[in-house]
PDB file of C-alpha atoms in Angstrom:
ATOM      1  CA  MET M1198     -11.772  12.209  -7.235  1.00 43.00           C
ATOM      2  CA  THR M1199     -13.015   9.325  -9.403  1.00 43.00           C
ATOM      3  CA  PRO M1200     -10.480   6.479  -9.351  1.00 46.00           C
ATOM      4  CA  ILE M1201      -9.827   4.806 -12.860  1.00 44.00           C
ATOM      5  CA  GLU M1202     -10.212   1.023 -13.353  1.00 51.00           C
ATOM      6  CA  ASN M1203      -8.069  -0.624 -10.986  1.00 58.00           C
ATOM      7  CA  THR M1204      -6.316  -3.296 -12.789  1.00 63.00           C
ATOM      8  CA  PHE M1205      -2.678  -3.668 -11.924  1.00 66.00           C
ATOM      9  CA  GLU M1206      -0.063  -6.423 -11.516  1.00 75.00           C
ATOM     10  CA  ARG M1207       0.777  -7.898  -8.189  1.00 77.00           C
ATOM     11  CA  ILE M1208       3.735 -10.280  -7.230  1.00 79.00           C
ATOM     12  CA  GLU M1209       4.135 -11.727  -3.743  1.00 81.00           C
ATOM     13  CA  ILE M1210       7.576 -13.135  -2.667  1.00 79.00           C
ATOM     14  CA  PHE M1211       8.762 -14.797   0.550  1.00 81.00           C
ATOM     15  CA  THR M1212      12.374 -14.132   1.123  1.00 82.00           C
ATOM     16  CA  ALA M1213      15.136 -15.192   3.632  1.00 80.00           C
ATOM     17  CA  ASP M1214      14.801 -14.549   7.131  1.00 83.00           C
ATOM     18  CA  GLY M1215      10.792 -14.190   7.132  1.00 83.00           C
ATOM     19  CA  VAL M1216      10.591 -11.101   4.890  1.00 87.00           C
ATOM     20  CA  PHE M1217       7.339 -11.037   2.830  1.00 86.00           C
ATOM     21  CA  LEU M1218       7.343  -8.632  -0.135  1.00 89.00           C
ATOM     22  CA  LYS M1219       4.304  -7.630  -2.212  1.00 88.00           C
ATOM     23  CA  GLN M1220       4.943  -5.636  -5.423  1.00 92.00           C
ATOM     24  CA  SER M1221       2.220  -3.829  -7.176  1.00 90.00           C
ATOM     25  CA  VAL M1222       2.735  -2.249 -10.469  1.00 93.00           C
ATOM     26  CA  PHE M1223       0.410   0.423 -11.468  1.00 92.00           C
ATOM     27  CA  PRO M1224       0.427   1.203 -15.346  1.00 92.00           C
ATOM     28  CA  LYS M1225      -1.665   4.626 -15.026  1.00 93.00           C
ATOM     29  CA  SER M1226      -1.823   7.509 -12.745  1.00 94.00           C
ATOM     30  CA  GLY M1227      -5.088   7.958 -10.725  1.00 92.00           C
ATOM     31  CA  MET M1228      -4.966   4.146  -9.643  1.00 91.00           C
ATOM     32  CA  VAL M1229      -6.070   3.449  -6.081  1.00 88.00           C
ATOM     33  CA  ILE M1230      -4.936   0.682  -3.544  1.00 83.00           C
ATOM     34  CA  PRO M1231      -8.260   0.473  -1.742  1.00 81.00           C
ATOM     35  CA  GLN M1232      -8.427   1.787   1.825  1.00 85.00           C
ATOM     36  CA  HIS M1233      -7.671  -0.881   4.480  1.00 87.00           C
ATOM     37  CA  ALA M1234      -5.878  -1.774   7.805  1.00 89.00           C
ATOM     38  CA  HIS M1235      -3.469  -4.607   8.700  1.00 87.00           C
ATOM     39  CA  VAL M1236      -3.309  -6.691  11.813  1.00 86.00           C
ATOM     40  CA  PHE M1237       0.634  -5.992  11.935  1.00 88.00           C
ATOM     41  CA  ASP M1238       2.961  -3.036  11.363  1.00 90.00           C
ATOM     42  CA  HIS M1239       4.522  -3.072   7.758  1.00 91.00           C
ATOM     43  CA  THR M1240       6.497  -0.587   5.471  1.00 94.00           C
ATOM     44  CA  THR M1241       5.467   0.564   2.046  1.00 94.00           C
ATOM     45  CA  MET M1242       8.189   1.614  -0.300  1.00 96.00           C
ATOM     46  CA  VAL M1243       7.648   3.621  -3.527  1.00 97.00           C
ATOM     47  CA  ALA M1244      10.222   2.228  -5.804  1.00 97.00           C
ATOM     48  CA  CYS M1245       9.246   4.088  -9.019  1.00 97.00           C
ATOM     49  CA  GLY M1246       7.003   6.904  -9.451  1.00 98.00           C
ATOM     50  CA  SER M1247       4.894   8.678  -6.784  1.00 98.00           C
ATOM     51  CA  VAL M1248       1.771   8.327  -4.698  1.00 97.00           C
ATOM     52  CA  ASP M1249      -0.355  10.238  -2.295  1.00 97.00           C
ATOM     53  CA  VAL M1250      -0.943   8.292   1.054  1.00 95.00           C
ATOM     54  CA  TYR M1251      -4.007   8.805   3.000  1.00 93.00           C
ATOM     55  CA  ARG M1252      -3.841   7.568   6.707  1.00 90.00           C
ATOM     56  CA  ASP M1253      -7.022   7.641   8.960  1.00 87.00           C
ATOM     57  CA  SER M1254      -7.983  11.235   8.992  1.00 83.00           C
ATOM     58  CA  GLU M1255      -4.465  12.837   8.542  1.00 89.00           C
ATOM     59  CA  PRO M1256      -3.874  15.186   5.594  1.00 93.00           C
ATOM     60  CA  PRO M1257      -2.389  13.194   2.644  1.00 94.00           C
ATOM     61  CA  ILE M1258       1.460  12.713   2.392  1.00 95.00           C
ATOM     62  CA  ARG M1259       3.110  12.780  -1.084  1.00 97.00           C
ATOM     63  CA  LEU M1260       5.733  10.132  -1.537  1.00 96.00           C
ATOM     64  CA  GLU M1261       8.359  10.076  -4.540  1.00 97.00           C
ATOM     65  CA  ALA M1262      10.637   7.160  -5.325  1.00 97.00           C
ATOM     66  CA  PRO M1263      12.579   5.837  -3.833  1.00 97.00           C
ATOM     67  CA  THR M1264      11.161   6.357  -0.289  1.00 96.00           C
ATOM     68  CA  GLY M1265       9.277   4.344   2.094  1.00 93.00           C
ATOM     69  CA  ILE M1266       6.666   4.859   5.131  1.00 94.00           C
ATOM     70  CA  LEU M1267       5.878   2.904   8.032  1.00 95.00           C
ATOM     71  CA  ILE M1268       2.173   1.973   8.419  1.00 93.00           C
ATOM     72  CA  LYS M1269       1.180   0.982  12.054  1.00 93.00           C
ATOM     73  CA  LYS M1270      -1.249  -1.840  12.655  1.00 89.00           C
ATOM     74  CA  GLY M1271      -4.788  -0.764  12.669  1.00 90.00           C
ATOM     75  CA  ILE M1272      -4.268   2.430  10.790  1.00 91.00           C
ATOM     76  CA  LYS M1273      -6.655   2.990   7.789  1.00 91.00           C
ATOM     77  CA  HIS M1274      -4.496   3.709   4.561  1.00 91.00           C
ATOM     78  CA  THR M1275      -4.998   4.019   1.037  1.00 91.00           C
ATOM     79  CA  PHE M1276      -2.503   5.078  -1.999  1.00 92.00           C
ATOM     80  CA  VAL M1277      -3.285   6.956  -5.175  1.00 94.00           C
ATOM     81  CA  THR M1278      -0.878   6.961  -7.958  1.00 94.00           C
ATOM     82  CA  LEU M1279       0.302  10.231  -9.428  1.00 97.00           C
ATOM     83  CA  GLU M1280       2.322   8.740 -12.296  1.00 96.00           C
ATOM     84  CA  SER M1281       1.991   6.095 -14.784  1.00 95.00           C
ATOM     85  CA  ASN M1282       4.060   2.959 -14.117  1.00 95.00           C
ATOM     86  CA  THR M1283       4.331   3.483 -10.172  1.00 96.00           C
ATOM     87  CA  VAL M1284       5.712   0.583  -8.383  1.00 96.00           C
ATOM     88  CA  VAL M1285       4.884  -0.030  -4.777  1.00 94.00           C
ATOM     89  CA  TRP M1286       6.435  -2.732  -2.470  1.00 93.00           C
ATOM     90  CA  CYS M1287       4.589  -3.632   0.791  1.00 90.00           C
ATOM     91  CA  ILE M1288       7.191  -5.182   3.114  1.00 91.00           C
ATOM     92  CA  HIS M1289       5.760  -7.488   5.798  1.00 87.00           C
ATOM     93  CA  ASN M1290       7.209  -9.618   8.689  1.00 84.00           C
ATOM     94  CA  GLY M1291       6.570 -13.048   7.016  1.00 77.00           C
ATOM     95  CA  LEU M1292       7.223 -14.809  10.518  1.00 78.00           C
ATOM     96  CA  HIS M1293       3.698 -13.799  11.778  1.00 72.00           C
ATOM     97  CA  PRO M1294       1.282 -16.565  11.082  1.00 66.00           C
ATOM     98  CA  GLU M1295      -0.975 -14.158   9.129  1.00 72.00           C
ATOM     99  CA  VAL M1296       1.665 -12.155   7.481  1.00 64.00           C
ATOM    100  CA  ALA M1297      -0.346  -9.531   5.575  1.00 64.00           C
ATOM    101  CA  LYS M1298      -3.791 -10.153   6.909  1.00 62.00           C
ATOM    102  CA  VAL M1299      -6.147  -7.351   6.539  1.00 68.00           C
ATOM    103  CA  LEU M1300      -7.902  -6.118   9.634  1.00 63.00           C
ATOM    104  CA  GLU M1301     -10.682  -4.659   7.685  1.00 60.00           C
ATOM    105  CA  GLU M1302     -11.509  -2.894   4.439  1.00 60.00           C
ATOM    106  CA  HIS M1303     -13.138   0.551   4.485  1.00 52.00           C
ATOM    107  CA  GLU M1304     -14.940   3.001   2.139  1.00 51.00           C
ATOM    108  CA  LEU M1305     -12.518   5.294   0.332  1.00 45.00           C
ATOM    109  CA  GLU M1306     -12.864   8.771   1.855  1.00 44.00           C
ATOM    110  CA  PHE M1307     -10.810  11.780   0.310  1.00 39.00           C
TER     111      PHE M1307
END
């Protein structure tokens, strides 16, 4: 699989009660959120469209909006959009001092 140019819109919002939201809007199918891992658990919500989710060495999971998935800390994960205009929300606990800190980024492996 060859990912297409990865230009997408990202908006970050801090809300009440320490919730941190990161919205990403992907205009084309086949776009990739690069593989990475976080210091803390978080939830990813597919608000519109669909994605394949790759976590560590597990088989991919297909998510279609509206649905979410818990991503545990330290788990390598990436998302590949399957539809144009896919919208993904990452939801973090904003009370952590490094709310969405990336533990490490990894080479993409499919």
